[in-house]
Each structure stands twice: as C-alpha cells, then as structure tokens.
PDB file of C-alpha atoms and ligand atoms in Angstrom:
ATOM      1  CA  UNK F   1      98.349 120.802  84.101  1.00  0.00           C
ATOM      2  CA  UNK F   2      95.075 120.153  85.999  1.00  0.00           C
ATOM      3  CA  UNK F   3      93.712 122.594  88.641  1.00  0.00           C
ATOM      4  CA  UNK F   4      92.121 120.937  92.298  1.00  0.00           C
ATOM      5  CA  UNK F   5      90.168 124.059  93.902  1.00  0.00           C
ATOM      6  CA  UNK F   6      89.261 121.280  96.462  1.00  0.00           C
ATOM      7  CA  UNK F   7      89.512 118.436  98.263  1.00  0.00           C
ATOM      8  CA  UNK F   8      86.363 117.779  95.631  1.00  0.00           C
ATOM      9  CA  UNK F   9      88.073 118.155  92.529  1.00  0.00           C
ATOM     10  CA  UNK F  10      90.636 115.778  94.255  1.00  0.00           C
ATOM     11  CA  UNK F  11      88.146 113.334  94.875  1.00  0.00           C
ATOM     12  CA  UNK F  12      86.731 113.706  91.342  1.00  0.00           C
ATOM     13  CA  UNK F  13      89.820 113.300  89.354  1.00  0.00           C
ATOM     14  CA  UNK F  14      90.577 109.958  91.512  1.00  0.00           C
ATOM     15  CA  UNK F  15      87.214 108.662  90.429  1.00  0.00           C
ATOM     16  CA  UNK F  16      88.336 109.204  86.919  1.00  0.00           C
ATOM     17  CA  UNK F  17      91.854 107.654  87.273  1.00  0.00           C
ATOM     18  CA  UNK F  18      89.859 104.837  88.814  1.00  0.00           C
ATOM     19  CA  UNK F  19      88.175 103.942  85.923  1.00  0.00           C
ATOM     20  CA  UNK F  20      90.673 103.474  84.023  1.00  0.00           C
ATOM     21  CA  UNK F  21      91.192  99.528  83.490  1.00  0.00           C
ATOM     22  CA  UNK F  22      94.866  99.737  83.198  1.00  0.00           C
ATOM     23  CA  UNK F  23      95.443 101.115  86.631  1.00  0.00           C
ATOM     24  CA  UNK F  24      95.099  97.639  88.053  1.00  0.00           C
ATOM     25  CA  UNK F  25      98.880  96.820  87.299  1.00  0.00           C
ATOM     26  CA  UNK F  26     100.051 100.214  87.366  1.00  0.00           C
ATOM     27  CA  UNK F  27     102.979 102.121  89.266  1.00  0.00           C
ATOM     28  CA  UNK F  28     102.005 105.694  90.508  1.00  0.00           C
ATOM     29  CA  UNK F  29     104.925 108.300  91.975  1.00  0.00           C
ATOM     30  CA  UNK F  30     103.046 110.999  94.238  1.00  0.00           C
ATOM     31  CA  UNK F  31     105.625 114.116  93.963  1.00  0.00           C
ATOM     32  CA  UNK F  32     105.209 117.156  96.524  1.00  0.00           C
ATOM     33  CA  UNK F  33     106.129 118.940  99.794  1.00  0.00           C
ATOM     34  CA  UNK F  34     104.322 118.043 102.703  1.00  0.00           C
ATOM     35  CA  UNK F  35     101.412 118.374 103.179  1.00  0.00           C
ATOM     36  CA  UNK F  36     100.620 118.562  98.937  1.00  0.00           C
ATOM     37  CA  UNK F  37      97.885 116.272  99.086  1.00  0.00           C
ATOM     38  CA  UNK F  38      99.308 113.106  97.996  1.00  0.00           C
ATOM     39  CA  UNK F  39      97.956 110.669 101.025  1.00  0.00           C
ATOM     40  CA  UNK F  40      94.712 112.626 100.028  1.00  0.00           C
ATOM     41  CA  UNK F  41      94.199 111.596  96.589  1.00  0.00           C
ATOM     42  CA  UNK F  42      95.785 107.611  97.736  1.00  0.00           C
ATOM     43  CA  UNK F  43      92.902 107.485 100.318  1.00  0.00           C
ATOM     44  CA  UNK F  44      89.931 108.923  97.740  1.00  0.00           C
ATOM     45  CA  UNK F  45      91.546 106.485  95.343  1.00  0.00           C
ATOM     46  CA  UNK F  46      91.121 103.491  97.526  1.00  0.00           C
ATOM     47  CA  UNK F  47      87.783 104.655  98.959  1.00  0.00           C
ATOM     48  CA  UNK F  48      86.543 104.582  95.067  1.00  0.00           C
ATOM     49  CA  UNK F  49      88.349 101.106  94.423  1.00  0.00           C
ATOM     50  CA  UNK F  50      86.048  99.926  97.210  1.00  0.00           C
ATOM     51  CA  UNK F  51      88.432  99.952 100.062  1.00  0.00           C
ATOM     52  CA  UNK F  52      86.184  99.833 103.204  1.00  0.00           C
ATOM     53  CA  UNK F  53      87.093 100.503 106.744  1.00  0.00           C
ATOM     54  CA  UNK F  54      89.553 103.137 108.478  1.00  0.00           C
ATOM     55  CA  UNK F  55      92.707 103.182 105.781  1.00  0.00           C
ATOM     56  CA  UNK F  56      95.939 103.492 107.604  1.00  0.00           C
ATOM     57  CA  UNK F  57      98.612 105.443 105.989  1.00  0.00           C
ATOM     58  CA  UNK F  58     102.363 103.430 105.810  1.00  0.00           C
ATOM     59  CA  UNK F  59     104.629 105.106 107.654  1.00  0.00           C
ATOM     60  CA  UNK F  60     106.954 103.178 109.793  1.00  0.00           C
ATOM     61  CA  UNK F  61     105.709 100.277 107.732  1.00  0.00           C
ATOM     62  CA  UNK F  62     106.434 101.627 104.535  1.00  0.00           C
ATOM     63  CA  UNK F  63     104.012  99.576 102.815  1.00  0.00           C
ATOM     64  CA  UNK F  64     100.306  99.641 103.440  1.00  0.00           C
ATOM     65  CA  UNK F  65      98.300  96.903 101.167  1.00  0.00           C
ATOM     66  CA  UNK F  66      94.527  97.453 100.496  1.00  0.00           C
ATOM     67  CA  UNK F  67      92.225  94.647  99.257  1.00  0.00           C
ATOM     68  CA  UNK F  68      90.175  96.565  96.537  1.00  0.00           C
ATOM     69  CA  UNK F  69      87.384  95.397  94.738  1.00  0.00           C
ATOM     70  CA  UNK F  70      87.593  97.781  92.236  1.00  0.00           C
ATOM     71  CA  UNK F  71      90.666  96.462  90.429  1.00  0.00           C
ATOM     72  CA  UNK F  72      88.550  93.445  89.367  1.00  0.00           C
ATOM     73  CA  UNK F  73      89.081  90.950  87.755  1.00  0.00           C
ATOM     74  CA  UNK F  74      93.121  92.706  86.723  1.00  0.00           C
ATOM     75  CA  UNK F  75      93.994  92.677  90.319  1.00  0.00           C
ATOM     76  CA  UNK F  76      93.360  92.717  93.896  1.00  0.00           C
ATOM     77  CA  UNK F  77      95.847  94.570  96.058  1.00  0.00           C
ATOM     78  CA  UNK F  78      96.729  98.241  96.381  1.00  0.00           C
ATOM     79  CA  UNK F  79     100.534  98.262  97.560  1.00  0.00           C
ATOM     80  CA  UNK F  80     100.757 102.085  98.895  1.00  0.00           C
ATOM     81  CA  UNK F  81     104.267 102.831 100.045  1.00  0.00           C
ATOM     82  CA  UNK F  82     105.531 106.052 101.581  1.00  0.00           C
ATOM     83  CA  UNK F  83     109.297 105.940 101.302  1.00  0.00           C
ATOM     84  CA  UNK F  84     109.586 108.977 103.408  1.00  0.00           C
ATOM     85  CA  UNK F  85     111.718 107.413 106.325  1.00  0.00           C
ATOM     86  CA  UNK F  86     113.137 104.647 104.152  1.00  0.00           C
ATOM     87  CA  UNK F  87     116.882 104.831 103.981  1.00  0.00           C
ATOM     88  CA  UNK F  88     118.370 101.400 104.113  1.00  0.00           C
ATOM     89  CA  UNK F  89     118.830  99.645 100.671  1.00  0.00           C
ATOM     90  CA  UNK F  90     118.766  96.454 102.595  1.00  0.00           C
ATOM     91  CA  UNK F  91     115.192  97.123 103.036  1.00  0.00           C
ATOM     92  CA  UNK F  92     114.417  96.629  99.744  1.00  0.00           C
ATOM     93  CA  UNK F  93     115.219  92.863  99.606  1.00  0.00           C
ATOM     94  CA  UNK F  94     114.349  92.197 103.064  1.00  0.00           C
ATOM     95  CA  UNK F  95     111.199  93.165 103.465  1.00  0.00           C
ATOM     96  CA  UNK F  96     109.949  91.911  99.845  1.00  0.00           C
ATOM     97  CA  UNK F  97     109.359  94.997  98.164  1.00  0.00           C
ATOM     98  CA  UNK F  98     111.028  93.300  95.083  1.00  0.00           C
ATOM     99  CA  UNK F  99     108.660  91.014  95.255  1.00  0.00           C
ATOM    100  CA  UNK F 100     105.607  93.668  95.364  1.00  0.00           C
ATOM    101  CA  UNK F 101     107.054  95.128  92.477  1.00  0.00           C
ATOM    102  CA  UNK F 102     107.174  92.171  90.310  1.00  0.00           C
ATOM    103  CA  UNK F 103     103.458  90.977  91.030  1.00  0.00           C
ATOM    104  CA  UNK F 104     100.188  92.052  89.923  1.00  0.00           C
ATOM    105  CA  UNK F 105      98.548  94.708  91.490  1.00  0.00           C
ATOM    106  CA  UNK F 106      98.341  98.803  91.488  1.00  0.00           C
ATOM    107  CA  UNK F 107     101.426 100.180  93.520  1.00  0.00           C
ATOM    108  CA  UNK F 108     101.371 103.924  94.199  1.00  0.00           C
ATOM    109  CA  UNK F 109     104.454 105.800  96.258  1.00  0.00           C
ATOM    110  CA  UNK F 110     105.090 108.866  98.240  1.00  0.00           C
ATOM    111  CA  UNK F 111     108.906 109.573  98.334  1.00  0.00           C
ATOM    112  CA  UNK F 112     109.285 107.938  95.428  1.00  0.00           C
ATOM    113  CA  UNK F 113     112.732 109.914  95.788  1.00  0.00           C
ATOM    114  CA  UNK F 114     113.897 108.274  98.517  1.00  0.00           C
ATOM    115  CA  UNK F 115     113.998 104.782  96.935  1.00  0.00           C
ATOM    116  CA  UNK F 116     114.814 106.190  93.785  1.00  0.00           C
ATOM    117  CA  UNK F 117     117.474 103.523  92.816  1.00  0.00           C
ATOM    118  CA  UNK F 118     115.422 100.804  93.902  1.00  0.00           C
ATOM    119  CA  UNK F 119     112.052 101.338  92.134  1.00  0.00           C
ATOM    120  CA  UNK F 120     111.168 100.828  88.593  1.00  0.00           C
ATOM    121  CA  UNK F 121     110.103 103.713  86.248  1.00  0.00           C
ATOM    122  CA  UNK F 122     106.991 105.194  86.754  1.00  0.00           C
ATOM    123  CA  UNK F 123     103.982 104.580  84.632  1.00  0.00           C
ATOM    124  CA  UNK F 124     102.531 108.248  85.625  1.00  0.00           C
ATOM    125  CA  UNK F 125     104.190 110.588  87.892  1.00  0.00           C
ATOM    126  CA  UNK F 126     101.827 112.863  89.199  1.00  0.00           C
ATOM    127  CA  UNK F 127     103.072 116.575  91.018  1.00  0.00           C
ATOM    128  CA  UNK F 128     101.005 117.869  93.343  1.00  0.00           C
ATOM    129  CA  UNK F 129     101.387 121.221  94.431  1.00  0.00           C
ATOM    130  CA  UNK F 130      99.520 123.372  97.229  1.00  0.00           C
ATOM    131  CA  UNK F 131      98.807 127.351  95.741  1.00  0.00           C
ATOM    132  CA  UNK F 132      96.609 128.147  98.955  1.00  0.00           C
ATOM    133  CA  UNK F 133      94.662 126.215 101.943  1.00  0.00           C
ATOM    134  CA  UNK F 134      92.337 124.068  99.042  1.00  0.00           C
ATOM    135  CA  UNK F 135      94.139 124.295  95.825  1.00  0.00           C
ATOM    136  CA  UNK F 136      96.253 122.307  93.813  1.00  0.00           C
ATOM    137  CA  UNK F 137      98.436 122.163  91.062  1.00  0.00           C
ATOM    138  CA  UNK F 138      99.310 119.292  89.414  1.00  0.00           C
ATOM    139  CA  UNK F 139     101.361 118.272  86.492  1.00  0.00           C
ATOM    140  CA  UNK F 140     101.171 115.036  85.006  1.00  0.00           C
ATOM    141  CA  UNK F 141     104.401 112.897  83.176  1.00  0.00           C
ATOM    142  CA  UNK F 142     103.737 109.440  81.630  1.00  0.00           C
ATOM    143  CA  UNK F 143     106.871 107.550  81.590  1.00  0.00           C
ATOM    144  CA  UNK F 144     105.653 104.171  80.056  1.00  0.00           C
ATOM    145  CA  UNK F 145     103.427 103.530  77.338  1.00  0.00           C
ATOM    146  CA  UNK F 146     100.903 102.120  80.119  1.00  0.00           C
ATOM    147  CA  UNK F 147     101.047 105.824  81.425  1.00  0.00           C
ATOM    148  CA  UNK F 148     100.495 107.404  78.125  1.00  0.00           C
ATOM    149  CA  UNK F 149      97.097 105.060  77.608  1.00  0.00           C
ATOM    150  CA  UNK F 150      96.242 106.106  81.521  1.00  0.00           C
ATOM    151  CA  UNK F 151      96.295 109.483  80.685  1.00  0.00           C
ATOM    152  CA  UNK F 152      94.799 108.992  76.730  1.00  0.00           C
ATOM    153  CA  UNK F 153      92.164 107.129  78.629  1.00  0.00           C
ATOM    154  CA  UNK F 154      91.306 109.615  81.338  1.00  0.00           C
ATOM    155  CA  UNK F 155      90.962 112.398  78.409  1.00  0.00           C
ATOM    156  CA  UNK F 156      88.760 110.223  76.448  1.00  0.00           C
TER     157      UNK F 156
HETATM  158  N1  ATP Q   1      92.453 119.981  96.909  1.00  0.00           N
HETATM  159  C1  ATP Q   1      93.042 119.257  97.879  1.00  0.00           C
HETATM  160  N2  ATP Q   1      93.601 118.068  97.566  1.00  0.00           N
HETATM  161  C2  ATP Q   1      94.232 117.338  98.520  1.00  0.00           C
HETATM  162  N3  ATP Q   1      94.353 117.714  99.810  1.00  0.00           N
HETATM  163  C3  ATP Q   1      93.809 118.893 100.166  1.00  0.00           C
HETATM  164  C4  ATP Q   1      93.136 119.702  99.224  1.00  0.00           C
HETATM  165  N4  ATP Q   1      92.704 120.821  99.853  1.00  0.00           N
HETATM  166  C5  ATP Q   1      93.077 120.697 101.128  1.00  0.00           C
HETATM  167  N5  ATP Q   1      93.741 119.546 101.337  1.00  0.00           N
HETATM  168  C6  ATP Q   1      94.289 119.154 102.649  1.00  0.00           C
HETATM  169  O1  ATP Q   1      95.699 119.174 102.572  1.00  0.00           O
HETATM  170  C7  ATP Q   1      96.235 118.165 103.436  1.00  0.00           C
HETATM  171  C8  ATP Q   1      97.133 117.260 102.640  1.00  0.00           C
HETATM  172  O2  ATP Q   1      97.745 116.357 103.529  1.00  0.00           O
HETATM  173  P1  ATP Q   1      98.349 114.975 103.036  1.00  0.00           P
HETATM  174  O3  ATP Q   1      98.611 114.179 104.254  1.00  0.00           O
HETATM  175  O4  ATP Q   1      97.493 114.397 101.991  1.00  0.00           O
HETATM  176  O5  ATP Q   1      99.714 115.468 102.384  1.00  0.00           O
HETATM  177  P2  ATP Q   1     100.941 114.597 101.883  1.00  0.00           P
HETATM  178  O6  ATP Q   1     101.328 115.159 100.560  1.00  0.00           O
HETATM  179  O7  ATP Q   1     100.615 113.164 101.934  1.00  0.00           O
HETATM  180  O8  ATP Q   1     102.076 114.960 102.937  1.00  0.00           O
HETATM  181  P3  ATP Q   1     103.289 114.079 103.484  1.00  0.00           P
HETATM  182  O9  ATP Q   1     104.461 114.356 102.577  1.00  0.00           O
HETATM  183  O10 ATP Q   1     103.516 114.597 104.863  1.00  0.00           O
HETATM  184  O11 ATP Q   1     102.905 112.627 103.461  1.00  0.00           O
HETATM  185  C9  ATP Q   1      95.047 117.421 104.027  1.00  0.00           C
HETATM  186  O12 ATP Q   1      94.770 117.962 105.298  1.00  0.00           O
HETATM  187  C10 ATP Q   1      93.917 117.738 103.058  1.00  0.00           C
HETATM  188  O13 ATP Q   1      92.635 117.706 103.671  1.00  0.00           O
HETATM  189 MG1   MG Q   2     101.480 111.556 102.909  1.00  0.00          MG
END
C-alpha cells in the first residue's frame, strides 16, 4: 500500500514507474471512483515519458495514443484508453483495439471494468483511492510475471 499526500508524491511515484524498462510493453488497469486520480498519474506518466504538448484525455474516443520518447528503444506509443462510456462489444473489433493490444507499446486503462471481457490480464493493477482533497491510497496487484518484475524493480 503506498500513500500520495499530493499531487507530488503522484508525480514522483510515476517518475519511478517510468523508469522501469519493462513498462514499454506493459498493460496498466487504473481502478477508482471518480475523480481518484487516475487521468492524473496517466498525464504525469506521459509528461515523464517525454510526451510534449497539451495531452488530451480519451473520452468519446476511447483511445488516446501518445508518441513517447521515453519508451526507447522497447517502444514508441502510449495507448491510454478510458473505457468509461464503452459499452458495445462490437467496438472492440471495429475500432482495432485488438490490434492495440497485440502490438508493442505501453497500454494503460481507466474502466478497465467496463471492457472487462475484452481485455487481457493486467500486468499491474493499480487502486487509487481519494482519503481527503490531496491524498491517496493506493494498492498495488501484479497479475503477470512482467508485473511482479515492475513492481520488484520499482522497490529495488
Ligand atoms: N495526490 C493526488 N493524486 C492525483 N490527483 C490528485 C491528487 N491530489 C489531488 N488530486 C486531484 O484530484 C483530481 C483527480 O481527477 P482525475 O481526472 O485524475 O480523476 P479520474 O480518476 O481520472 O476520474 P474519472 O473516473 O472521472 O476519469 C484532479 O483534479 C487532481 O488534481
Ligand atoms: Mg479519468
């Protein structure tokens, strides 16, 4: 269990997950009401992976991609989906998210529940929850032995 007092700590533990090599190809589930924090940490992640620019959050789009620099040389591409309004199946094959899935690149979700058939299992599910205005809670589950060396890696 790791404890955010601030948007700081936020920032600081997504420089750490960052660094991890492994990331590059890995899947992230973002757990939490709204409002947790989970867009939060995506958009310090990508700002540390070197995405530049205003970063626009998926939301009728479902799927944002990111060029980011700091996946080098593993990957390129940030997929970050927020399943939140997703609720046709159809979806899945139509607009390519199999596809997403099955290529390189770090992929991180919001409402991972609401695709919950669909997607594969999580490398590292991360729970975010809001105790007051700036803190968080969060509780981390590897599912995958990628997700196990994440989090070996980030305790190292
Ligand atoms: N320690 C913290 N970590 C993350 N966010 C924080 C923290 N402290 C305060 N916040 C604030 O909490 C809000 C979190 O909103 P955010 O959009 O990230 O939530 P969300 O989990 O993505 O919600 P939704 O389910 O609606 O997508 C932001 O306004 C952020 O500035
Ligand atoms: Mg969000």
């Amino acid at each position: 269990m790791l404890n955010w007092r601030s948007e700081d700590d936020t920032a600081a533990w997504a420089c750490t997950l960052a660094a991890q090599p492994l990331l590059a190809n890995a899947f992230l589930t973002l757990h939490g009401d709204l409002g947790a924090g989970k867009t939060t940490l995506v958009r310090h992640l990508l700002r540390v992976l070197g995405v530049q620019g205003r970063i626009k959050s998926p939301t009728y789009a479902v799927v944002e991609p990111h060029e980011a620099p700091g996946l080098a040389p593993h990957a390129t591409t940030v997929w970050h989906f927020d399943f939140y309004r997703f609720d046709d199946p159809r979806e899945w094959e139509d607009a390519g998210f199999r596809d997403i899935f099955a290529s390189p690149g770090l992929k991180v979700a919001e409402w991972p529940e609401k695709a919950a058939a669909l997607t594969p299992l999580a490398d590292l599910a991360i729970y975010i929850e809001a105790t007051d205005e700036t803190e968080r809670k969060v509780t981390l589950l590897a599912h995958t032995p990628l997700g196990r060396s994440l989090l070996q890696g980030m305790n190292a």
